Structures are given as C-alpha cells and as structure tokens.
Coordinates of C-alpha atoms and ligand atoms in Angstrom, one line a residue:
X23 CA 4.2 -7.5 23.9
X24 CA 5.5 -11.0 24.6
X25 CA 8.7 -12.9 25.2
X26 CA 11.5 -10.6 25.9
X27 CA 15.0 -11.4 24.9
X28 CA 18.1 -9.7 26.6
X29 CA 20.5 -10.3 23.8
X30 CA 24.3 -10.0 24.2
X31 CA 27.2 -11.1 22.0
X32 CA 30.3 -13.0 23.1
X33 CA 33.3 -14.6 21.6
X34 CA 32.9 -17.6 23.8
X35 CA 30.6 -18.8 26.5
X36 CA 30.7 -21.2 29.4
X37 CA 27.6 -23.4 29.4
X38 CA 25.8 -24.6 32.4
X39 CA 22.3 -25.8 31.7
X40 CA 19.8 -23.9 29.5
X41 CA 19.3 -24.3 25.8
X42 CA 22.1 -24.3 23.3
X43 CA 21.2 -23.5 19.7
X44 CA 23.6 -24.6 17.1
X45 CA 23.7 -23.6 13.4
X46 CA 24.7 -26.2 10.9
X47 CA 26.0 -25.6 7.4
X48 CA 24.8 -28.3 5.0
X49 CA 28.4 -29.3 4.1
X50 CA 29.9 -29.4 7.5
X51 CA 30.0 -32.6 9.6
X52 CA 29.3 -30.8 12.8
X53 CA 27.2 -27.7 13.7
X54 CA 28.8 -24.6 15.1
X55 CA 29.7 -24.8 18.8
X56 CA 29.6 -28.6 18.8
X57 CA 32.9 -28.7 20.7
X58 CA 31.4 -26.7 23.6
X59 CA 27.7 -27.8 23.7
X60 CA 28.1 -31.3 22.5
X61 CA 31.5 -32.7 23.4
X62 CA 30.2 -36.3 23.3
X63 CA 28.9 -35.8 19.8
X64 CA 25.4 -36.9 20.6
X65 CA 24.4 -34.9 17.4
X66 CA 25.9 -37.4 15.0
X67 CA 23.8 -40.3 16.4
X68 CA 20.6 -38.2 16.7
X69 CA 21.1 -36.9 13.1
X70 CA 21.6 -40.4 11.8
X71 CA 18.5 -41.7 13.5
X72 CA 16.3 -38.7 12.6
X73 CA 17.8 -38.6 9.0
X74 CA 18.4 -35.0 9.6
X75 CA 19.6 -32.8 6.9
X76 CA 20.7 -29.2 7.4
X77 CA 18.7 -27.8 4.6
X78 CA 17.3 -24.3 5.3
X79 CA 15.5 -24.0 8.6
X80 CA 15.4 -27.8 9.2
X81 CA 15.5 -28.4 12.9
X82 CA 16.7 -31.2 15.2
X83 CA 15.8 -31.1 18.9
X84 CA 17.9 -33.1 21.4
X85 CA 16.6 -33.2 24.9
X86 CA 19.0 -33.9 27.9
X87 CA 22.0 -34.7 25.7
X88 CA 24.5 -37.0 27.3
X89 CA 27.7 -35.4 28.3
X90 CA 26.5 -31.9 27.4
X91 CA 26.7 -28.9 29.7
X92 CA 23.4 -27.9 28.2
X93 CA 19.9 -29.2 29.1
X94 CA 18.8 -29.2 25.5
X95 CA 20.4 -28.7 22.1
X96 CA 18.5 -27.3 19.2
X97 CA 20.3 -27.7 15.9
X98 CA 19.0 -25.5 13.1
X99 CA 19.9 -26.0 9.4
X100 CA 21.3 -23.0 7.5
X101 CA 21.7 -24.7 4.2
X102 CA 24.9 -23.2 2.5
X103 CA 25.6 -20.6 5.2
X104 CA 28.1 -18.7 3.1
X105 CA 25.3 -17.9 0.6
X106 CA 22.7 -16.6 3.1
X107 CA 21.5 -13.0 2.5
X108 CA 20.3 -10.6 5.2
X109 CA 16.7 -11.8 5.0
X110 CA 17.8 -15.5 5.4
X111 CA 19.6 -14.5 8.6
X112 CA 16.4 -12.8 9.9
X113 CA 14.4 -15.9 9.1
X114 CA 16.9 -18.1 10.9
X115 CA 16.7 -15.8 14.0
X116 CA 12.9 -16.0 13.8
X117 CA 12.9 -19.8 13.6
X118 CA 15.3 -20.0 16.5
X119 CA 13.2 -17.6 18.6
X120 CA 10.1 -19.7 18.0
X121 CA 11.9 -22.6 19.9
X122 CA 12.7 -20.6 22.9
X123 CA 10.1 -21.6 25.5
X124 CA 10.3 -22.3 29.2
X125 CA 13.9 -21.6 29.5
X126 CA 15.8 -18.8 31.2
X127 CA 19.1 -18.8 29.3
X128 CA 20.1 -19.6 25.8
X129 CA 23.4 -19.7 24.0
X130 CA 23.3 -19.5 20.3
X131 CA 26.4 -20.6 18.3
X132 CA 26.7 -19.0 14.9
X133 CA 30.3 -19.4 13.8
X134 CA 30.3 -21.8 11.0
X135 CA 33.0 -21.9 8.3
X136 CA 31.9 -19.5 5.6
X137 CA 29.8 -17.3 7.8
X138 CA 30.8 -13.7 7.2
X139 CA 32.8 -11.9 9.9
X140 CA 31.5 -8.4 9.9
X141 CA 29.0 -9.0 12.7
X142 CA 26.1 -8.0 10.4
X143 CA 24.8 -11.6 10.0
X144 CA 24.7 -12.2 13.8
X145 CA 23.0 -8.8 14.3
X146 CA 20.4 -9.7 11.6
X147 CA 19.9 -13.1 13.2
X148 CA 19.1 -11.2 16.5
X149 CA 16.8 -8.8 14.7
X150 CA 14.9 -11.8 13.4
X151 CA 14.5 -12.9 17.0
X152 CA 13.1 -9.6 18.1
X153 CA 10.7 -9.4 15.3
X154 CA 9.5 -13.0 15.9
X155 CA 9.0 -12.4 19.6
X156 CA 6.3 -9.8 19.1
X157 CA 2.7 -10.8 19.8
X158 CA -0.3 -8.7 20.6
X159 CA -1.9 -10.1 23.8
X160 CA -2.9 -6.9 25.6
X161 CA -6.5 -7.9 25.9
X162 CA -6.2 -11.6 26.7
X163 CA -6.9 -12.0 30.4
X164 CA -6.2 -15.7 30.3
X165 CA -3.0 -17.1 29.1
X166 CA -2.0 -20.7 28.8
X167 CA 0.7 -22.2 30.9
X168 CA 3.4 -22.0 28.2
X169 CA 2.7 -18.3 27.5
X170 CA 2.6 -17.5 31.3
X171 CA 6.1 -18.7 31.8
X172 CA 7.5 -17.3 28.7
X173 CA 6.1 -13.8 29.1
X174 CA 6.7 -13.3 32.8
X175 CA 10.5 -13.3 32.6
X176 CA 12.9 -12.1 30.1
X177 CA 15.2 -14.7 28.6
X178 CA 19.0 -14.1 28.6
X179 CA 20.4 -14.9 25.2
X180 CA 24.1 -15.0 24.4
X181 CA 25.0 -15.1 20.8
X182 CA 28.4 -16.7 20.3
X183 CA 30.3 -15.2 17.4
X184 CA 34.0 -14.5 16.6
X185 CA 33.4 -10.8 15.9
X186 CA 31.3 -10.1 18.9
X187 CA 32.1 -6.4 19.3
X188 CA 31.2 -5.7 15.6
X189 CA 27.9 -7.6 16.0
X190 CA 27.1 -5.6 19.0
X191 CA 27.6 -2.4 17.2
X192 CA 25.4 -3.3 14.4
X193 CA 22.8 -4.7 16.8
X194 CA 22.2 -1.4 18.4
X195 CA 20.6 -0.3 15.1
X196 CA 18.8 -3.6 14.9
X197 CA 17.1 -2.9 18.2
X198 CA 16.0 0.5 16.9
X199 CA 14.5 -1.2 13.9
X200 CA 12.8 -3.8 15.9
X201 CA 11.2 -1.3 18.2
X202 CA 10.0 0.8 15.3
X203 CA 8.4 -2.3 13.5
X204 CA 6.8 -3.5 16.7
X205 CA 5.4 0.0 17.5
X206 CA 3.8 0.0 14.0
X207 CA 2.4 -3.5 14.6
X208 CA 1.0 -2.4 18.0
X209 CA -0.8 0.6 16.6
X210 CA -2.4 -1.5 13.9
X211 CA -3.5 -4.2 16.2
X212 CA -5.0 -1.9 18.8
X213 CA -8.8 -1.8 18.7
X214 CA -10.5 1.3 17.3
X215 CA -12.3 2.1 20.5
X216 CA -9.0 2.5 22.2
X217 CA -7.0 4.2 19.4
X218 CA -8.9 7.2 18.0
X219 CA -7.3 10.2 16.3
X220 CA -6.6 11.9 19.6
X221 CA -5.0 8.8 21.2
X222 CA -2.9 8.1 18.1
X223 CA -1.6 11.7 18.2
X224 CA -0.6 11.1 21.8
X225 CA 1.3 8.0 20.7
X226 CA 3.2 10.2 18.1
X227 CA 3.8 12.7 20.9
X228 CA 5.7 10.0 22.8
X229 CA 8.5 10.1 20.2
X230 CA 9.6 13.4 21.9
X231 CA 11.3 11.1 24.4
X232 CA 13.7 10.1 21.5
X233 CA 14.4 13.7 20.4
X234 CA 11.7 14.0 17.7
X235 CA 9.9 17.3 17.6
X236 CA 6.2 16.7 17.4
X237 CA 3.4 19.1 16.7
X238 CA -0.3 18.2 16.8
X239 CA -2.7 20.3 14.8
X240 CA -6.3 20.4 16.0
X241 CA -9.5 20.7 13.9
X242 CA -9.5 24.5 14.4
X243 CA -5.9 24.8 13.1
X244 CA -6.6 22.6 10.2
X245 CA -9.7 24.7 9.3
X246 CA -7.6 27.8 9.3
X247 CA -5.2 26.1 6.9
X248 CA -8.1 25.3 4.6
X249 CA -7.9 21.5 4.8
X250 CA -11.4 20.9 3.6
X251 CA -10.7 17.5 2.1
X252 CA -9.4 15.9 5.4
X253 CA -12.1 17.7 7.4
X254 CA -14.9 16.5 5.2
X255 CA -14.0 12.9 6.1
X256 CA -13.7 13.6 9.8
X257 CA -17.0 15.5 10.1
X258 CA -19.1 12.3 10.4
X259 CA -17.3 11.3 13.6
X260 CA -17.8 12.6 17.1
X261 CA -14.0 12.1 17.5
X262 CA -12.1 15.1 16.4
X263 CA -9.3 14.7 13.8
X264 CA -5.7 15.4 14.3
X265 CA -2.7 16.0 12.0
X266 CA 0.6 15.0 13.7
X267 CA 3.9 16.4 12.4
X268 CA 7.1 14.6 13.5
X269 CA 10.5 16.1 12.8
X270 CA 13.8 14.2 13.2
X271 CA 16.8 16.5 12.7
X272 CA 19.8 14.2 12.4
X273 CA 21.7 16.1 9.7
X274 CA 22.8 19.7 9.0
X275 CA 20.1 22.3 9.2
X276 CA 20.6 23.2 5.6
X277 CA 20.0 19.7 4.4
X278 CA 16.7 19.3 2.7
X279 CA 14.4 16.8 4.6
X280 CA 12.9 13.6 3.3
X281 CA 9.2 13.4 4.0
X282 CA 6.9 10.4 4.9
X283 CA 3.2 10.9 4.9
X284 CA 0.7 8.3 6.3
X285 CA -3.1 7.7 6.0
X286 CA -4.4 7.3 9.5
X287 CA -8.1 6.4 9.2
X288 CA -8.5 4.9 12.7
X289 CA -11.6 3.2 11.6
X290 CA -13.3 3.2 8.2
X291 CA -16.9 2.3 8.0
X292 CA -17.1 3.7 4.5
X293 CA -19.2 6.6 5.7
X294 CA -22.6 7.1 4.1
X295 CA -21.3 4.8 1.2
X296 CA -21.2 2.2 4.0
X297 CA -19.2 -1.0 3.7
X298 CA -20.7 -4.5 3.9
X299 CA -20.6 -5.9 7.4
X300 CA -18.4 -8.9 6.7
X301 CA -14.8 -8.2 7.6
X302 CA -15.5 -4.6 8.6
X303 CA -13.6 -5.1 11.9
X304 CA -10.4 -5.2 9.8
X305 CA -10.9 -1.6 9.1
X306 CA -9.3 -0.8 12.4
X307 CA -6.1 -1.3 10.3
X308 CA -6.9 1.6 8.0
X309 CA -4.3 3.6 9.7
X310 CA -1.5 1.2 8.7
X311 CA 0.2 3.9 6.7
X312 CA 0.3 6.3 9.7
X313 CA 1.5 3.5 11.9
X314 CA 4.4 2.8 9.5
X315 CA 5.4 6.4 9.4
X316 CA 5.3 6.6 13.2
X317 CA 7.3 3.4 13.6
X318 CA 9.8 4.7 11.0
X319 CA 10.3 8.0 12.8
X320 CA 10.8 6.0 16.0
X321 CA 13.5 3.9 14.3
X322 CA 15.4 6.8 12.7
X323 CA 15.5 8.7 16.0
X324 CA 16.4 5.7 18.1
X325 CA 19.4 4.9 15.9
X326 CA 20.3 8.5 15.5
X327 CA 20.0 8.4 11.7
X328 CA 22.1 11.2 10.0
X329 CA 19.2 12.6 8.0
X330 CA 16.5 15.2 8.4
X331 CA 13.2 13.4 8.2
X332 CA 9.6 14.6 8.4
X333 CA 6.6 12.3 9.3
X334 CA 3.1 13.7 8.8
X335 CA 0.1 11.7 9.6
X336 CA -3.6 12.5 9.0
X337 CA -5.7 11.0 11.7
X338 CA -9.4 10.8 11.2
X339 CA -12.3 8.4 11.7
X340 CA -14.7 7.8 8.8
X341 CA -18.3 7.3 10.2
X342 CA -21.9 7.7 8.9
X343 CA -23.7 10.2 10.9
X344 CA -26.2 13.1 10.6
X345 CA -23.3 15.3 9.9
X346 CA -21.4 13.0 7.7
X347 CA -20.3 14.1 4.2
X348 CA -22.5 12.9 1.3
X349 CA -21.9 11.7 -2.1
X350 CA -22.4 14.8 -4.2
X351 CA -20.7 17.1 -1.8
X352 CA -18.0 19.3 -3.1
X353 CA -15.1 20.2 -0.8
X354 CA -12.2 22.5 -1.2
X355 CA -8.7 21.1 -0.4
X356 CA -5.8 23.1 1.1
X357 CA -4.4 23.3 -2.4
X358 CA -7.5 25.3 -3.6
X359 CA -8.5 22.4 -5.9
X360 CA -12.1 21.4 -5.5
X361 CA -13.2 17.8 -5.1
X362 CA -16.6 16.2 -5.8
X363 CA -17.3 13.3 -3.4
X364 CA -18.7 10.4 -5.4
X365 CA -18.1 7.6 -2.8
X366 CA -17.5 8.5 0.8
X367 CA -15.5 5.2 1.2
X368 CA -12.8 6.7 -1.0
X369 CA -11.7 8.8 2.0
X370 CA -8.0 7.9 2.3
X371 CA -7.0 10.0 -0.7
X372 CA -9.0 13.0 0.7
X373 CA -7.0 12.8 3.9
X374 CA -3.7 12.4 2.1
X375 CA -4.4 15.2 -0.4
X376 CA -4.2 17.8 2.4
X377 CA -1.4 16.0 4.3
X378 CA 0.7 15.9 1.1
X379 CA 0.0 19.5 0.1
X380 CA 0.8 20.7 3.6
X381 CA 4.1 18.7 3.8
X382 CA 5.3 20.0 0.4
X383 CA 4.2 23.6 1.0
X384 CA 5.8 23.8 4.5
X385 CA 8.9 21.7 4.2
X386 CA 9.9 21.7 0.5
X387 CA 11.3 18.1 1.0
X388 CA 13.7 16.3 -1.3
X389 CA 11.0 13.8 -1.8
X390 CA 7.6 12.7 -0.4
X391 CA 6.7 9.0 0.1
X392 CA 3.2 8.3 1.3
X393 CA 1.9 5.0 2.7
X394 CA -1.7 4.1 2.8
X395 CA -4.0 1.1 3.0
X396 CA -5.7 2.8 0.1
X397 CA -7.6 0.4 -2.2
X398 CA -8.9 -3.1 -2.2
X399 CA -8.1 -3.1 -5.9
X400 CA -4.4 -3.4 -5.1
X401 CA -5.1 -6.7 -3.5
X402 CA -6.9 -7.9 -6.6
X403 CA -3.8 -6.9 -8.6
X404 CA -1.0 -8.1 -6.4
X405 CA -2.3 -10.2 -3.5
X406 CA -0.6 -9.7 -0.3
X407 CA 2.9 -10.5 -1.4
X408 CA 3.7 -7.0 -3.0
X409 CA 2.7 -3.5 -2.2
X410 CA 1.8 -1.3 -5.0
X411 CA 4.4 1.4 -6.0
X412 CA 3.3 4.4 -7.9
X413 CA 5.8 7.2 -8.6
X414 CA 6.6 10.2 -10.7
X415 CA 10.3 9.7 -10.3
X416 CA 12.3 6.8 -11.7
X417 CA 15.3 7.2 -9.4
X418 CA 13.1 7.2 -6.2
X419 CA 11.1 4.2 -7.6
X420 CA 14.3 2.2 -8.2
X421 CA 15.7 3.0 -4.8
X422 CA 12.5 1.9 -3.2
X423 CA 12.3 -1.3 -5.2
X424 CA 15.9 -2.2 -4.3
X425 CA 15.3 -1.5 -0.6
X426 CA 12.3 -3.8 -0.8
X427 CA 14.4 -6.6 -2.2
X428 CA 16.8 -6.1 0.7
X429 CA 14.3 -6.2 3.4
X430 CA 11.9 -8.6 1.7
X431 CA 9.1 -6.0 1.8
X432 CA 8.5 -6.2 -1.8
X433 CA 7.1 -3.5 -4.1
X434 CA 5.7 -3.8 -7.6
X435 CA 5.6 -0.7 -9.8
X436 CA 2.2 0.2 -11.3
X437 CA 1.6 2.7 -14.1
X438 CA 0.6 6.3 -14.0
X439 CA -0.5 8.5 -17.0
X440 CA -2.5 11.2 -18.5
X441 CA -5.2 8.9 -19.8
X442 CA -5.8 7.4 -16.3
X443 CA -5.8 10.9 -15.0
X444 CA -8.7 11.9 -17.1
X445 CA -10.8 9.3 -15.4
X446 CA -11.1 11.4 -12.3
X447 CA -12.2 14.7 -14.0
X448 CA -15.6 15.8 -12.6
X449 CA -18.6 17.4 -14.2
X450 CA -19.0 19.8 -11.3
X451 CA -15.6 20.3 -9.7
X452 CA -11.8 20.1 -10.5
X453 CA -11.9 16.3 -9.8
X454 CA -13.9 13.6 -8.3
X455 CA -12.7 11.2 -5.6
X456 CA -13.2 8.0 -7.5
X457 CA -12.5 6.9 -11.0
X458 CA -14.7 3.8 -11.0
X459 CA -14.0 0.1 -10.5
X460 CA -11.5 -0.6 -13.2
X461 CA -8.0 0.4 -12.5
X462 CA -9.1 1.6 -9.0
X463 CA -5.6 1.6 -7.5
X464 CA -4.2 3.7 -10.4
X465 CA -6.9 6.3 -10.4
X466 CA -6.4 6.6 -6.6
X467 CA -2.7 7.2 -7.2
X468 CA -3.6 9.8 -10.0
X469 CA -5.7 11.6 -7.5
X470 CA -2.8 11.9 -5.0
X471 CA -0.4 13.0 -7.8
X472 CA -2.5 16.1 -8.3
X473 CA -1.3 17.3 -4.8
X474 CA 2.4 16.7 -5.1
X475 CA 3.4 19.2 -7.9
X476 CA 6.9 18.6 -9.1
X477 CA 8.4 17.1 -6.0
X478 CA 9.7 13.5 -6.4
X479 CA 7.0 11.4 -4.9
X480 CA 6.1 7.8 -4.4
X481 CA 2.8 6.3 -3.2
X482 CA 2.8 2.9 -1.5
X483 CA -0.5 1.2 -1.5
X484 CA -0.2 -1.2 1.5
X485 CA -3.7 -2.4 1.8
X486 CA -2.6 -6.0 1.2
X487 CA 0.6 -6.0 3.2
X488 CA 0.1 -3.9 6.3
X489 CA -2.5 -6.2 7.9
X490 CA -3.8 -9.7 7.7
X491 CA -0.6 -10.5 6.0
X492 CA 1.0 -13.9 5.6
X493 CA 2.6 -15.0 8.9
X494 CA 6.1 -16.3 8.6
X495 CA 9.3 -16.8 10.6
X496 CA 9.6 -13.1 11.5
X497 CA 6.1 -12.1 11.8
X498 CA 3.2 -13.7 13.7
X499 CA 1.2 -10.5 14.1
X500 CA -1.9 -9.4 12.2
X501 CA -0.5 -5.9 11.9
X502 CA 2.8 -6.6 10.1
X503 CA 4.6 -3.3 10.5
X504 CA 5.2 -3.3 6.7
X505 CA 7.2 -0.3 5.5
X506 CA 9.3 0.5 8.6
X507 CA 12.3 -1.7 7.6
X508 CA 11.8 -0.8 3.9
X509 CA 12.0 2.9 4.4
X510 CA 14.8 2.7 7.1
X511 CA 16.8 0.7 4.4
X512 CA 15.9 3.3 1.7
X513 CA 17.2 6.2 4.0
X514 CA 20.3 4.2 5.1
X515 CA 21.4 3.2 1.6
X516 CA 20.7 6.6 -0.1
X517 CA 19.9 9.6 2.1
X518 CA 22.2 9.7 5.1
X519 CA 25.2 11.9 5.3
X520 CA 28.0 9.5 4.5
X521 CA 25.9 7.1 2.5
X522 CA 26.6 6.9 -1.3
X523 CA 24.1 8.6 -3.5
Ligands
MN613 MN1 -12.6 3.7 2.7
ZN614 ZN1 -10.0 3.7 4.1

C-alpha cells in the first residue's frame, strides 16, 4: 500500500500552509475556494501567463502564491462541472491525488456553481483519490526519496463542500468500495510463490472480521462431494486446492441470496499442455476472478449491504508434474457429467464447473455471476477495454451492462447458442474441455452454461481487464480490481432491500 489519505469533509476551512486544491468550472472566472486560498487573485495572472483553460483535468500549479495562506495552490479544470458524471468525479479525484506529494495537509475546494449538492460528487471525488493512492510496493526494499516521504506519513485531507455531512455519509460506502477494490488488486499483484491456494483461502477467512461467514473446503471434502473436474486440475501441483465459501447475510433470512463465483487459478502454467515461456509470469493473475469476488464480499460486508450474498472461489494451481492430468483423461464433475480433457490449459472452466454446480445446488441463488480470466480469445475480440459478458438471462445482462456504464467497467455482450454448444460435444465423454481456436471465448462460455441449469447466470470473461490493464487516473496498478465496483453497483441498484427492482 502507498500514500494514505485521512479524508474529512467540512463546510469551511482555515488555511495555514499546506496544499490547496481548487476546482475550476470552465465558465467561471474564479476557481472554487479562491476567496479563501487566493485572496490576492494570483490565479488570474498565472492563468493568463500559462494560457490556462479549465478543460477537463487541465492543471495549473502555483508555488508559494503571494498573499495566500497556502504554500501551494493547485487548480484543476473540471470542464462544465454541472455536466460531470460519477466517473468524471472519480477521475478528478484521482488526478488531484496524483499531485499530493511531500505535503502533510491538503484542503480541496469543490463548491463551484452548478456542482450538485447531494454530497455524492464530493464522495466520488474522494473515492477517486483512494483508488489512485493504491500502489503495490511490498517487495521493493529501496524507495526513492519522494516515495519515502509520501508513504511514511498519512496525509490529512479536508474536502470543503457545502453539504459536508451528506458527503461524509456517502463516503463511508466509498471507503468500503475502495478497500474492496484495493484488496482485489493486492491479491492479483501478489507473487504466486507467496499466494497459493491455502494462502488465498486464509485471506478469504480474514473477512470474518467484517461479519462474513467463511468456510474452507479441503481436498478431502471436495473429493467426497465428487468435484472431479476441479480436482483434476489441482492434481499436478504439490499445493493442495481449496474451495472458499463466503456468506454475507445482510437481508432477511428468507431472501434468496445472490451468488458470485470466481476462478482462482493461483498460477497457470497450462499444465501438460504447457504455455510458451514469454509472458508466463502474468499467469499469477489467473486468480483475478476469485480476487474480484473476495474484494466484492469485503465491500458488501464493510458497507453493511442489505443483501444476502454468497461468494464461492475455486483455488488451485495448474502445474505439469508426474501426477498432472493428461490430454485424453476423462473426469467426472460434481454434476455427474463427464469431461474429456483435450487441452490441460483450458483449466479455468473445469474449476468453475464444479464451483458453479456446488453453489447452485447448495444455495439455490436468485442468480449466479462468475468472473474468470478465462480466455485469451476475449482479448482478441475486445482488447482490454471491455470484459466479455455471456448470459442466459436478458434482465441480468442488461443490469450488468448498465452497472458497467455507471462504474466505467464496461461489458460487451457476446452470443451463446445451440450451434456453438455442439462444438464441445466429445466422442468419448459428455463434453470436451475445448471447442477449438475459433470462437474460443464462446465455447468456453457454452461449457460453463452446462453447469448452471435454469438459474439466471452471467459469465464475465475478464482476461483482458483484470490485469495488465490500461493505467489511468484511478488505477496505476497491474491488478486492476476490475469487477468489484461493477458488482457492488449491480447489487446497490437492483438487489438490496429498498432498492427499486
Ligand atoms: Mn489455462
Ligand atoms: Zn487459466
């Protein structure tokens, strides 16, 4: 973890030294807070000389401004502030956070004419700051001077906004969201020698502190349940598999739960169908789905969401070994359906097949959403700007797509259908675990669909978005935490007691 912000909200502030961050609407002469931070109107002269325009995220840095009680003024452009959406406010917060270095206290003035008064905008701005502040430096023993100073102390941030008490209320949820996203990022970033299935399960267990009920199934228990598909993947590794089941009970006991299932392949060599060496180190992120589910459960519990939610993650390592599974093997899944292994690198769907069946069978949820870094083919199709969305239910698919537009974790719906399904029929078993190169993301989804029965279900292929994603104002981390904000928004908008549906 890195720079820590202690964020508070206030109606007004008394400045003495430190950094003042002012937000400027493109149509206003002066930025917000100018009367307090810049009584001598140094801004006007600096803006003229720098030919400053307050277009989105344009910045102007004024050091040691004459007549100001602040040591430094940083003006950030908001464009037309009245038109900003939630994601714009996040980006502004992230851009501001990037400027906070070597300073102990910061006052941020957000009240511009036209800025909405609910407090949501200020809370979103603050969320953007928390998301930007995350960086993974656990294993760097040497830090440069800048980082040393920034990370040793937390920075006191006061956000000055008219409706401070409303902002503060919304922000308690934002903190829950940020900690869930940052947990997911951390799990993806951790190296595979440190984070094996057992260690990951222990991380899930830590959610008990927040009131989540956590069960961890061992290999023996999974064998008793007949999870031959998941166990077949795990058998090539000396590290035993785990299945973690997390339950958050935030609604009435009779309310059907919603369920989230994650692929947690802590490292994927491909197994006997081994991957090429180049880039294989990235396969430490093949547990991005499980990380997102764990981060989401953290967020739902931390903000006391009024929903019953289940998180199930299948944790295995896919290794080549004397005991590894072979192409040609036939395994029997918990559902009773048999699977011919064609390619041992198509292991994620095997792990998920048993996790999905188990979740459906035990909890009878309203819906199941699984997340998985499942196929390289989804990156060929969508790059890393959209995750692939596959679903047997239009309402669920539409709710997910809408949530993705709100959080800017964008989804693109891909097809499913009988003719694709045929491509995974096997000569020797009920199905085979790959359908060939063409349409590889779709046949992977068809495979999963055979384990969900009639339950509304969506599969998110996050291979392009969970890791190595584009770095932007609110994310500087290799592991992006993709999916946590998306699914929190899905629940918030549609599935909490009191939310419209
Ligand atoms: Mn694989
Ligand atoms: Zn994999």
